[in-house]
């Protein structure tokens, strides 16, 4: 077979030095800008809203044309300009890749992981042109027997092989991560598409179980968006999974996702009901898969197109991350891989998580979305007091809207209808638009309220104002009542508390956060203080402290000794009652809870649980 011609932009990726964690990249630009081509590496990766300055890991850059070396001028932290060239230009550089997250690149003798935002300089002004990528294997004397997993279309490379791949443009290139190494591969078909899961890292994963469960989740999601055909908007999908001892994370892409999980969260042979860890993994996979529709195809208008060199603010992340966080676990119940009761427990945890943070009374989810770059993604000791998660509270807003719509329409309409309308309006044709740049549209900043009304026939502007722009707690107990589900709140501790989030290191019990208006805050204790004694008794752990506090009452005063830096201080602290933050959801036992209307609403919401039990038997 003859070698395909290089695309206008070609990247040769060589994992040349696994021990030094260095890729060598050669970029060839067929027709550089005659006035001096500019090239730049993105400063962030879509889906993870923080400036990361990937160019700081780029080393030894040089450029040449057929006549010899070309001068490179530094323009700013991310960008270079190549001197005027004659004919094609080659730019050669190395990239240090030692970030074991889903957001960057990683290389050692066991595997390589690539987000092209970390490796491929963007040819400015030519982003719309097709690119080709040649993936080389690592040096034989360091590693061998590696395969490749990616959803980049192949152009000469064999299935799971090194060689040539292509991308329609730069935006597509950076949306298809690559794993290379000796991963374990699972495969299944669902929603009219071939799905693969590549697991890197030592694990005893039961691939049969994993592919069976994922297949059900994928099918359920495609049916949500396309009830008639149940087809996914892609023909291939890939779960790139890195299993480690301790770690968690996921990043969505249009036809794949990169996941980081604890190896013991993966299912092992003989596992019956899913463990808590496995539910966590399935929830993560479900979350990222949902994003293939919601945020990769249905997008906020602010992301069309992405500006990869500066913060791109939107007040809508509560819709794109929050709704996704709502549906991720709900789809597990609808798919029958967890029970309705499991689902209520997971939902209870989300409610508790939101209620534990005083920041929820200060920041709305719309503001949290806008400030994601500087607040949610850059958390510090004061974050629990100052921010609310647009993931967790966004999920609760989705829940509240869903329950409200179902109750007011007797189950005729739901948030599913809203998702479907967003899908037909913004998502379905997103990557199929043929009119060139500028024809793709996203959800405008003020576009959601009218869309909600159109999909449901209900005017929920008042609720949106209170729940999205306001900071009062959501009326969840009232909203659950028509479904015959009881929401109760209890305290996390039997005794009084000091109003603190703790962190322990060795024998030090340290205040991670003094919660706003809590007992510690009022007594003058702060984040970073090491509490060493209460009422003259040495404290070295949270359990030791609790043993003392359970013998006290709220309102009682205790003497606290603490170190701030190396200075001992002593304060009187008035203990506070533990707040009622722990949510529990159960299907009620009343006649009303067992009535046909309540049962119908429940089953419309979390699926027919009898069918689920049969399916998982
Ligand atoms: Zn997400």
Coordinates of C-alpha atoms and ligand atoms in Angstrom, one line a residue:
X1 CA 0.0 0.0 0.0
X2 CA 1.3 3.4 -0.9
X3 CA 2.0 5.9 1.9
X4 CA -0.8 8.5 2.2
X5 CA 0.3 12.0 1.5
X6 CA 0.9 14.2 4.5
X7 CA -2.0 16.5 5.4
X8 CA -1.4 20.3 5.3
X9 CA -0.4 19.9 8.9
X10 CA 1.4 16.8 10.1
X11 CA 2.6 15.8 13.5
X12 CA 5.1 13.0 14.1
X13 CA 4.9 11.9 17.8
X14 CA 7.9 9.9 19.1
X15 CA 7.8 8.6 22.7
X16 CA 11.6 8.7 22.4
X17 CA 12.6 8.9 26.1
X18 CA 10.1 7.0 28.3
X19 CA 12.5 7.1 31.3
X20 CA 12.9 10.9 30.9
X21 CA 9.1 11.3 30.3
X22 CA 9.8 13.0 27.0
X23 CA 8.0 12.9 23.7
X24 CA 9.8 14.3 20.6
X25 CA 7.4 16.0 18.3
X26 CA 8.0 17.1 14.7
X27 CA 5.4 19.4 13.2
X28 CA 5.4 19.9 9.4
X29 CA 3.5 22.9 8.0
X30 CA 3.1 22.5 4.2
X31 CA 2.1 26.2 3.5
X32 CA 3.3 28.4 6.4
X33 CA 2.1 32.0 6.5
X34 CA 4.5 33.9 4.2
X35 CA 4.8 36.8 6.6
X36 CA 6.0 34.5 9.5
X37 CA 3.9 31.6 10.8
X38 CA 2.7 31.8 14.4
X39 CA 2.3 28.6 16.4
X40 CA 1.0 28.2 19.9
X41 CA 0.1 25.5 22.5
X42 CA -3.3 25.9 24.2
X43 CA -3.3 27.2 27.8
X44 CA -6.3 25.0 28.8
X45 CA -8.0 21.9 27.8
X46 CA -11.8 21.9 27.1
X47 CA -13.8 20.3 29.9
X48 CA -11.3 21.4 32.6
X49 CA -11.8 25.1 33.3
X50 CA -8.5 26.3 34.5
X51 CA -5.5 28.0 32.8
X52 CA -2.8 25.3 32.8
X53 CA -0.2 26.8 30.5
X54 CA 0.8 23.5 28.9
X55 CA 3.6 25.3 27.0
X56 CA 5.6 25.3 30.3
X57 CA 6.5 21.6 29.6
X58 CA 7.8 22.3 26.1
X59 CA 11.6 22.2 25.6
X60 CA 14.3 22.5 22.9
X61 CA 12.2 24.0 20.2
X62 CA 13.8 24.6 16.8
X63 CA 12.5 25.2 13.2
X64 CA 13.9 24.8 9.8
X65 CA 12.9 24.8 6.1
X66 CA 14.7 23.2 3.1
X67 CA 17.5 25.8 3.4
X68 CA 18.3 25.4 7.0
X69 CA 17.4 26.6 10.5
X70 CA 14.8 29.4 10.9
X71 CA 14.7 31.9 13.7
X72 CA 11.9 31.5 16.3
X73 CA 10.6 34.5 18.1
X74 CA 8.8 34.1 21.4
X75 CA 5.5 36.0 21.3
X76 CA 4.2 35.2 24.8
X77 CA 4.0 32.3 27.3
X78 CA 2.3 30.0 24.7
X79 CA 3.3 31.3 21.3
X80 CA 6.2 31.5 18.8
X81 CA 6.6 33.1 15.4
X82 CA 8.7 31.4 12.8
X83 CA 10.9 33.6 10.5
X84 CA 9.8 33.8 6.9
X85 CA 10.3 30.5 5.2
X86 CA 10.5 29.0 1.7
X87 CA 8.2 26.0 1.3
X88 CA 7.3 23.6 4.1
X89 CA 8.5 24.3 7.6
X90 CA 9.5 21.7 10.2
X91 CA 9.3 22.5 13.9
X92 CA 10.9 20.0 16.2
X93 CA 10.5 20.1 20.0
X94 CA 10.3 17.9 23.1
X95 CA 7.5 17.8 25.6
X96 CA 8.0 16.7 29.2
X97 CA 5.0 14.5 30.1
X98 CA 4.8 13.4 33.7
X99 CA 1.2 14.4 34.7
X100 CA -0.8 11.4 35.7
X101 CA -4.2 13.1 35.3
X102 CA -6.8 13.0 32.5
X103 CA -5.9 16.5 31.5
X104 CA -2.3 16.4 30.1
X105 CA 0.2 13.8 29.0
X106 CA 2.2 11.0 30.7
X107 CA 5.0 8.8 29.5
X108 CA 7.1 6.2 31.2
X109 CA 8.2 2.6 30.3
X110 CA 4.8 1.2 31.2
X111 CA 2.6 3.4 29.0
X112 CA 2.0 6.7 27.2
X113 CA -1.1 8.9 27.5
X114 CA -1.6 11.9 25.2
X115 CA -4.0 14.8 25.1
X116 CA -2.8 16.7 22.0
X117 CA -3.4 20.0 23.8
X118 CA -0.2 19.1 25.6
X119 CA 1.8 17.9 22.6
X120 CA 0.6 19.5 19.3
X121 CA 1.4 23.2 18.6
X122 CA -1.6 24.8 16.9
X123 CA -0.8 26.4 13.5
X124 CA -2.5 29.7 14.0
X125 CA -4.7 30.7 11.1
X126 CA -4.8 27.1 9.9
X127 CA -6.8 25.5 12.7
X128 CA -9.6 24.6 10.2
X129 CA -7.2 22.5 8.0
X130 CA -7.0 18.7 8.3
X131 CA -4.0 17.2 10.2
X132 CA -2.3 13.9 10.1
X133 CA -0.6 12.3 13.1
X134 CA 2.1 9.6 12.9
X135 CA 2.4 7.7 16.2
X136 CA 5.7 6.0 16.7
X137 CA 6.4 3.1 19.2
X138 CA 8.8 3.6 22.1
X139 CA 12.5 2.4 21.7
X140 CA 12.6 -1.4 21.6
X141 CA 15.2 -1.6 24.4
X142 CA 12.9 0.3 26.8
X143 CA 9.4 -1.1 26.1
X144 CA 7.8 -3.4 23.6
X145 CA 4.5 -5.0 22.7
X146 CA 2.6 -1.7 23.0
X147 CA -0.7 -1.2 21.4
X148 CA -2.6 2.1 20.7
X149 CA -6.1 3.0 21.7
X150 CA -7.7 6.2 20.3
X151 CA -10.8 7.2 18.4
X152 CA -8.7 9.3 15.9
X153 CA -9.6 7.9 12.5
X154 CA -6.9 5.6 11.2
X155 CA -5.1 6.5 8.0
X156 CA -2.8 3.5 7.3
X157 CA -2.3 2.4 10.9
X158 CA -3.6 -1.1 11.7
X159 CA -6.3 -1.5 14.3
X160 CA -4.7 -0.6 17.7
X161 CA -1.4 -0.1 15.9
X162 CA 1.2 2.5 15.6
X163 CA 1.2 4.5 12.4
X164 CA -0.8 7.1 10.7
X165 CA -4.0 8.7 12.0
X166 CA -5.9 11.8 10.9
X167 CA -8.1 14.6 12.2
X168 CA -10.5 16.9 10.4
X169 CA -9.1 20.0 12.1
X170 CA -7.2 21.1 15.2
X171 CA -10.4 21.1 17.3
X172 CA -11.0 17.4 16.4
X173 CA -7.3 16.6 17.0
X174 CA -7.4 17.8 20.6
X175 CA -10.7 15.9 21.2
X176 CA -9.3 12.5 20.6
X177 CA -6.8 11.4 23.4
X178 CA -4.4 8.5 22.9
X179 CA -3.3 5.7 25.1
X180 CA -0.3 3.5 24.2
X181 CA 0.9 0.6 26.2
X182 CA -0.2 -2.9 27.2
X183 CA -3.8 -2.2 28.2
X184 CA -6.5 -4.8 28.6
X185 CA -9.2 -4.3 26.0
X186 CA -13.0 -4.9 26.3
X187 CA -15.5 -4.5 23.5
X188 CA -19.2 -4.3 23.1
X189 CA -21.9 -3.0 20.8
X190 CA -24.6 -0.7 22.0
X191 CA -26.7 2.2 20.6
X192 CA -25.6 1.3 17.1
X193 CA -21.9 1.9 17.9
X194 CA -18.8 -0.2 18.7
X195 CA -17.6 0.6 22.2
X196 CA -14.2 -0.3 23.6
X197 CA -12.7 0.0 27.1
X198 CA -9.0 0.0 27.5
X199 CA -7.8 -0.6 31.0
X200 CA -4.2 0.4 31.8
X201 CA -2.5 -0.4 35.1
X202 CA -2.5 -3.6 37.1
X203 CA -6.0 -4.9 37.8
X204 CA -8.1 -8.0 38.0
X205 CA -11.0 -6.5 36.2
X206 CA -13.9 -8.7 35.3
X207 CA -14.2 -7.4 31.7
X208 CA -17.3 -9.5 31.0
X209 CA -19.2 -7.9 33.9
X210 CA -17.8 -4.4 33.1
X211 CA -18.8 -4.5 29.4
X212 CA -22.3 -5.9 30.3
X213 CA -23.0 -3.1 32.7
X214 CA -21.6 -0.3 30.6
X215 CA -23.5 -1.6 27.6
X216 CA -26.8 -1.2 29.5
X217 CA -25.9 2.3 30.6
X218 CA -24.9 3.3 27.1
X219 CA -28.1 1.9 25.7
X220 CA -30.2 3.8 28.3
X221 CA -28.5 7.1 27.5
X222 CA -28.9 6.8 23.8
X223 CA -32.6 6.0 24.3
X224 CA -33.0 9.2 26.5
X225 CA -31.8 11.4 23.6
X226 CA -33.2 9.4 20.7
X227 CA -36.2 7.4 22.0
X228 CA -37.1 6.1 18.6
X229 CA -33.8 4.9 17.2
X230 CA -31.8 4.7 20.4
X231 CA -28.7 5.5 18.3
X232 CA -25.6 7.3 19.5
X233 CA -24.2 10.2 17.5
X234 CA -20.9 8.4 16.9
X235 CA -20.0 5.0 15.4
X236 CA -17.1 4.3 17.8
X237 CA -16.7 5.2 21.5
X238 CA -13.7 4.5 23.7
X239 CA -13.4 4.5 27.5
X240 CA -9.7 5.1 28.2
X241 CA -9.2 3.9 31.8
X242 CA -6.2 4.3 34.0
X243 CA -6.4 2.1 37.1
X244 CA -4.3 3.3 40.0
X245 CA -4.0 2.8 43.8
X246 CA -5.5 6.2 44.6
X247 CA -6.9 8.6 42.2
X248 CA -10.1 9.8 40.5
X249 CA -11.0 11.9 37.5
X250 CA -12.6 12.0 34.1
X251 CA -12.5 14.2 31.1
X252 CA -15.1 14.1 28.3
X253 CA -14.4 14.0 24.6
X254 CA -16.7 13.8 21.6
X255 CA -16.2 10.0 20.9
X256 CA -14.2 8.9 24.0
X257 CA -13.4 9.7 27.6
X258 CA -10.2 9.5 29.7
X259 CA -10.9 8.1 33.2
X260 CA -8.7 7.7 36.2
X261 CA -10.0 5.4 38.9
X262 CA -8.9 3.2 41.8
X263 CA -8.1 -0.3 40.6
X264 CA -10.3 -1.8 43.4
X265 CA -13.3 0.1 42.1
X266 CA -13.3 -2.0 39.0
X267 CA -15.4 -5.2 39.2
X268 CA -13.7 -8.4 40.0
X269 CA -14.8 -12.0 39.3
X270 CA -17.5 -13.2 41.7
X271 CA -18.8 -9.7 42.5
X272 CA -22.5 -9.8 42.9
X273 CA -24.3 -6.6 43.9
X274 CA -22.1 -3.6 42.8
X275 CA -19.7 -2.4 45.6
X276 CA -19.7 1.3 46.6
X277 CA -16.4 1.6 44.6
X278 CA -17.9 0.0 41.5
X279 CA -20.9 2.3 41.7
X280 CA -18.5 5.2 41.8
X281 CA -16.7 3.9 38.7
X282 CA -20.0 3.3 36.8
X283 CA -21.2 6.8 37.8
X284 CA -18.0 8.3 36.5
X285 CA -18.2 6.4 33.2
X286 CA -21.9 7.3 32.9
X287 CA -21.1 11.0 33.6
X288 CA -18.4 11.2 30.8
X289 CA -20.5 9.2 28.4
X290 CA -23.5 11.6 28.9
X291 CA -21.2 14.5 28.0
X292 CA -20.8 13.1 24.5
X293 CA -24.2 14.5 24.0
X294 CA -24.3 17.2 26.6
X295 CA -21.4 19.7 26.4
X296 CA -19.5 18.0 23.5
X297 CA -22.4 18.4 21.1
X298 CA -25.0 20.5 22.9
X299 CA -22.7 23.4 24.0
X300 CA -22.9 26.7 25.6
X301 CA -22.7 29.4 22.9
X302 CA -19.6 30.7 24.8
X303 CA -17.7 27.5 23.7
X304 CA -18.5 27.8 20.0
X305 CA -15.7 27.9 19.2
X306 CA -13.4 27.4 22.2
X307 CA -10.9 30.1 22.8
X308 CA -7.9 28.0 23.9
X309 CA -5.8 30.9 25.1
X310 CA -8.0 32.6 27.7
X311 CA -10.7 31.9 30.3
X312 CA -14.0 31.4 28.6
X313 CA -16.8 32.3 31.0
X314 CA -20.3 31.0 31.0
X315 CA -23.0 31.1 33.7
X316 CA -24.4 27.8 32.3
X317 CA -22.0 25.1 33.8
X318 CA -24.8 24.2 36.3
X319 CA -26.7 23.0 33.2
X320 CA -23.7 21.3 31.5
X321 CA -22.0 19.8 34.5
X322 CA -25.0 19.8 36.9
X323 CA -27.5 18.1 34.7
X324 CA -24.8 15.6 33.7
X325 CA -24.1 14.9 37.4
X326 CA -27.9 14.4 37.9
X327 CA -28.3 12.0 35.0
X328 CA -25.0 10.0 35.6
X329 CA -26.4 8.1 38.6
X330 CA -30.0 8.2 37.5
X331 CA -29.1 6.4 34.3
X332 CA -27.5 3.6 36.3
X333 CA -30.9 3.1 38.0
X334 CA -32.8 3.3 34.7
X335 CA -30.3 0.9 33.1
X336 CA -30.8 -1.5 36.0
X337 CA -27.2 -1.7 37.1
X338 CA -28.1 -0.3 40.5
X339 CA -31.4 -0.5 42.4
X340 CA -33.7 2.4 43.0
X341 CA -32.8 2.2 46.7
X342 CA -29.1 2.4 45.7
X343 CA -29.9 5.5 43.7
X344 CA -31.7 7.2 46.6
X345 CA -28.6 6.6 48.8
X346 CA -26.4 8.2 46.1
X347 CA -28.7 11.1 45.8
X348 CA -28.8 11.5 49.6
X349 CA -25.0 11.9 49.6
X350 CA -25.2 14.7 47.0
X351 CA -27.8 16.5 49.1
X352 CA -25.7 16.1 52.2
X353 CA -22.6 17.3 50.4
X354 CA -24.3 20.5 49.4
X355 CA -25.9 21.1 52.8
X356 CA -22.5 20.8 54.6
X357 CA -21.0 23.8 52.8
X358 CA -21.9 27.3 54.2
X359 CA -20.8 28.6 50.7
X360 CA -24.1 27.5 49.3
X361 CA -25.7 30.4 51.2
X362 CA -23.3 32.9 49.6
X363 CA -22.8 31.9 46.0
X364 CA -25.5 30.9 43.4
X365 CA -24.8 28.1 40.9
X366 CA -24.9 30.6 38.1
X367 CA -22.1 32.6 39.8
X368 CA -20.2 29.4 40.6
X369 CA -20.3 28.5 36.9
X370 CA -19.0 31.9 35.8
X371 CA -16.2 31.8 38.4
X372 CA -15.2 28.2 37.8
X373 CA -11.8 29.3 36.6
X374 CA -10.8 31.1 39.7
X375 CA -12.9 29.5 42.4
X376 CA -14.2 26.0 41.8
X377 CA -10.9 25.0 40.1
X378 CA -8.7 26.8 42.5
X379 CA -10.0 25.8 45.9
X380 CA -8.4 26.8 49.1
X381 CA -9.1 26.7 52.8
X382 CA -12.0 29.2 52.5
X383 CA -13.7 27.5 49.6
X384 CA -16.3 25.6 51.7
X385 CA -17.4 29.1 53.0
X386 CA -17.3 30.9 49.7
X387 CA -18.4 28.6 46.9
X388 CA -21.1 26.1 46.0
X389 CA -20.3 23.3 43.5
X390 CA -22.1 23.7 40.2
X391 CA -21.8 20.0 39.9
X392 CA -23.5 19.0 43.1
X393 CA -26.0 21.9 43.5
X394 CA -26.4 21.9 39.7
X395 CA -27.5 18.2 40.0
X396 CA -30.0 19.1 42.7
X397 CA -31.4 22.0 40.6
X398 CA -31.8 19.4 37.8
X399 CA -33.5 17.1 40.3
X400 CA -35.8 19.9 41.6
X401 CA -36.8 20.9 38.0
X402 CA -37.4 17.2 37.0
X403 CA -39.6 16.6 40.1
X404 CA -41.5 19.9 39.6
X405 CA -42.2 19.2 36.0
X406 CA -43.3 15.6 36.7
X407 CA -45.6 16.7 39.5
X408 CA -47.2 19.6 37.6
X409 CA -47.8 17.5 34.4
X410 CA -48.8 14.3 36.2
X411 CA -45.8 12.6 34.7
X412 CA -46.6 13.6 31.2
X413 CA -43.4 15.8 30.9
X414 CA -40.0 15.7 32.5
X415 CA -36.5 17.0 32.3
X416 CA -35.9 14.3 29.7
X417 CA -38.1 16.4 27.3
X418 CA -35.9 19.4 28.0
X419 CA -32.7 17.3 27.2
X420 CA -34.3 16.1 24.0
X421 CA -35.3 19.6 22.9
X422 CA -31.7 20.8 23.6
X423 CA -30.4 17.8 21.7
X424 CA -32.5 18.4 18.5
X425 CA -31.9 22.1 18.6
X426 CA -28.2 22.3 19.3
X427 CA -26.6 18.9 19.4
X428 CA -27.8 16.5 16.8
X429 CA -26.1 18.2 13.9
X430 CA -23.2 19.8 15.7
X431 CA -20.3 18.1 14.0
X432 CA -22.3 17.4 10.8
X433 CA -22.8 21.1 10.0
X434 CA -21.4 21.6 6.5
X435 CA -21.6 25.4 6.2
X436 CA -18.2 26.0 7.5
X437 CA -17.2 27.8 10.6
X438 CA -19.8 30.0 12.2
X439 CA -22.8 27.8 11.4
X440 CA -22.7 25.8 14.6
X441 CA -24.7 27.2 17.4
X442 CA -24.8 26.7 21.1
X443 CA -27.1 27.5 24.0
X444 CA -27.1 31.3 24.6
X445 CA -26.5 32.6 28.1
X446 CA -30.2 33.6 28.4
X447 CA -31.5 30.7 26.3
X448 CA -32.5 28.2 28.9
X449 CA -35.8 29.6 30.5
X450 CA -37.6 29.9 27.1
X451 CA -36.4 26.4 26.1
X452 CA -37.6 24.9 29.4
X453 CA -41.0 26.5 28.7
X454 CA -41.1 25.2 25.2
X455 CA -40.3 21.7 26.2
X456 CA -42.7 21.4 29.1
X457 CA -45.4 24.1 28.6
X458 CA -44.7 25.3 32.1
X459 CA -43.5 28.8 33.2
X460 CA -40.8 28.0 35.7
X461 CA -39.0 31.4 35.6
X462 CA -39.7 32.1 39.3
X463 CA -38.3 28.7 40.3
X464 CA -35.2 29.2 38.1
X465 CA -34.6 32.6 39.7
X466 CA -34.7 31.2 43.2
X467 CA -32.8 28.0 42.5
X468 CA -30.2 29.1 40.0
X469 CA -29.6 32.8 40.8
X470 CA -30.6 32.5 44.5
X471 CA -28.9 30.9 47.4
X472 CA -31.7 29.6 49.6
X473 CA -31.9 25.8 50.0
X474 CA -34.0 23.9 47.4
X475 CA -37.5 22.7 48.6
X476 CA -36.6 19.1 48.0
X477 CA -38.8 17.5 50.7
X478 CA -41.9 19.1 49.2
X479 CA -40.8 18.2 45.7
X480 CA -40.3 14.5 46.6
X481 CA -43.7 14.2 48.3
X482 CA -45.8 13.5 45.2
X483 CA -43.5 10.5 44.4
X484 CA -44.1 9.1 47.9
X485 CA -40.4 9.6 48.8
X486 CA -39.6 10.9 52.2
X487 CA -36.6 13.1 52.8
X488 CA -35.3 13.4 56.3
X489 CA -32.3 15.3 57.7
X490 CA -30.2 14.3 60.7
X491 CA -26.9 15.3 62.2
X492 CA -23.5 13.7 61.2
X493 CA -22.4 13.6 64.9
X494 CA -24.2 12.5 68.0
X495 CA -22.6 15.3 70.1
X496 CA -21.9 19.0 69.6
X497 CA -19.3 20.2 67.2
X498 CA -16.7 22.9 66.8
X499 CA -17.8 24.0 63.3
X500 CA -14.6 22.8 61.6
X501 CA -13.4 20.7 58.7
X502 CA -10.4 18.8 59.9
X503 CA -7.3 17.4 58.3
X504 CA -4.9 15.0 59.9
X505 CA -1.2 14.6 59.3
X506 CA 0.7 12.3 61.7
X507 CA -0.2 13.3 65.2
X508 CA -1.5 16.7 64.1
X509 CA -5.2 17.5 64.1
X510 CA -5.3 20.5 61.9
X511 CA -8.2 22.8 61.0
X512 CA -8.6 22.6 57.2
X513 CA -11.5 25.1 57.3
X514 CA -13.1 27.1 60.1
X515 CA -16.7 27.1 58.8
X516 CA -18.4 30.6 58.6
X517 CA -20.1 31.6 61.8
X518 CA -19.2 28.3 63.4
X519 CA -17.9 27.8 67.0
X520 CA -14.2 27.8 66.0
X521 CA -14.6 30.9 63.8
X522 CA -16.3 32.8 66.7
X523 CA -13.6 31.6 69.1
X524 CA -10.9 33.0 66.9
X525 CA -9.5 29.7 65.5
X526 CA -8.4 29.5 61.9
X527 CA -7.5 27.3 59.0
X528 CA -4.0 25.9 59.6
X529 CA -4.3 25.9 63.4
X530 CA -3.2 22.6 65.0
X531 CA -5.5 21.8 67.9
X532 CA -3.5 20.0 70.6
X533 CA -5.8 19.9 73.6
X534 CA -9.4 20.3 74.7
X535 CA -10.1 20.9 78.4
X536 CA -6.5 20.0 79.1
X537 CA -6.6 16.6 77.4
X538 CA -4.3 15.9 74.5
X539 CA -5.9 15.5 71.1
X540 CA -4.2 13.7 68.2
X541 CA -7.1 12.6 66.1
X542 CA -10.6 13.4 65.1
X543 CA -11.9 10.3 66.8
X544 CA -10.2 11.4 70.1
X545 CA -11.8 14.8 69.8
X546 CA -15.2 13.2 69.1
X547 CA -14.9 11.0 72.2
X548 CA -14.6 14.2 74.3
X549 CA -17.3 16.1 72.5
X550 CA -20.0 13.4 72.8
X551 CA -19.8 13.9 76.5
X552 CA -20.5 17.7 76.2
X553 CA -23.6 19.7 75.1
X554 CA -24.2 22.4 72.6
X555 CA -23.7 25.8 74.4
X556 CA -21.1 24.4 76.8
X557 CA -17.7 26.1 76.9
X558 CA -14.5 24.2 76.4
X559 CA -10.8 25.3 76.7
X560 CA -8.9 24.8 73.4
X561 CA -5.2 24.8 73.1
X562 CA -3.9 25.2 69.6
X563 CA -0.7 26.1 67.7
X564 CA -0.8 28.8 65.1
X565 CA 2.5 28.5 63.3
X566 CA 4.8 27.7 66.3
X567 CA 2.9 29.9 68.8
X568 CA 0.7 28.2 71.4
X569 CA -2.7 29.9 71.9
X570 CA -5.5 29.2 74.3
X571 CA -9.2 30.1 73.5
X572 CA -12.6 29.5 75.1
X573 CA -14.9 27.9 72.6
X574 CA -18.7 27.6 72.9
X575 CA -19.7 24.3 71.3
X576 CA -22.5 24.4 68.7
X577 CA -25.2 21.8 67.9
X578 CA -24.2 19.7 65.0
X579 CA -26.1 20.9 61.9
X580 CA -28.7 18.7 60.2
X581 CA -26.9 18.0 57.0
X582 CA -27.3 14.3 56.5
X583 CA -30.0 13.5 54.1
X584 CA -31.8 10.2 53.9
X585 CA -34.3 9.3 51.2
X586 CA -36.8 6.4 51.5
X587 CA -39.9 5.3 49.7
X588 CA -42.7 6.0 52.3
X589 CA -45.0 3.4 53.7
X590 CA -48.1 5.6 53.8
X591 CA -51.2 4.7 51.7
X592 CA -50.4 7.8 49.5
X593 CA -46.8 6.6 48.9
X594 CA -48.1 3.2 47.7
X595 CA -50.9 4.8 45.6
X596 CA -51.0 4.3 41.9
X597 CA -50.2 8.0 41.0
X598 CA -47.1 8.0 43.3
X599 CA -45.9 4.7 42.0
X600 CA -46.4 5.8 38.4
X601 CA -44.4 9.0 39.1
X602 CA -41.6 7.0 40.7
X603 CA -41.4 4.6 37.8
X604 CA -41.5 7.3 35.2
X605 CA -38.5 8.8 37.1
X606 CA -36.1 6.0 37.9
X607 CA -37.5 3.4 35.5
X608 CA -39.4 0.2 36.2
X609 CA -37.5 -1.3 39.1
X610 CA -39.2 -4.7 38.7
X611 CA -37.8 -5.0 35.2
X612 CA -34.4 -4.0 36.6
X613 CA -34.4 -6.7 39.2
X614 CA -35.2 -9.3 36.5
X615 CA -32.4 -7.9 34.3
X616 CA -29.8 -8.1 37.0
X617 CA -30.8 -11.5 38.3
Ligands
LIG1 ZN1 -18.5 16.6 33.8

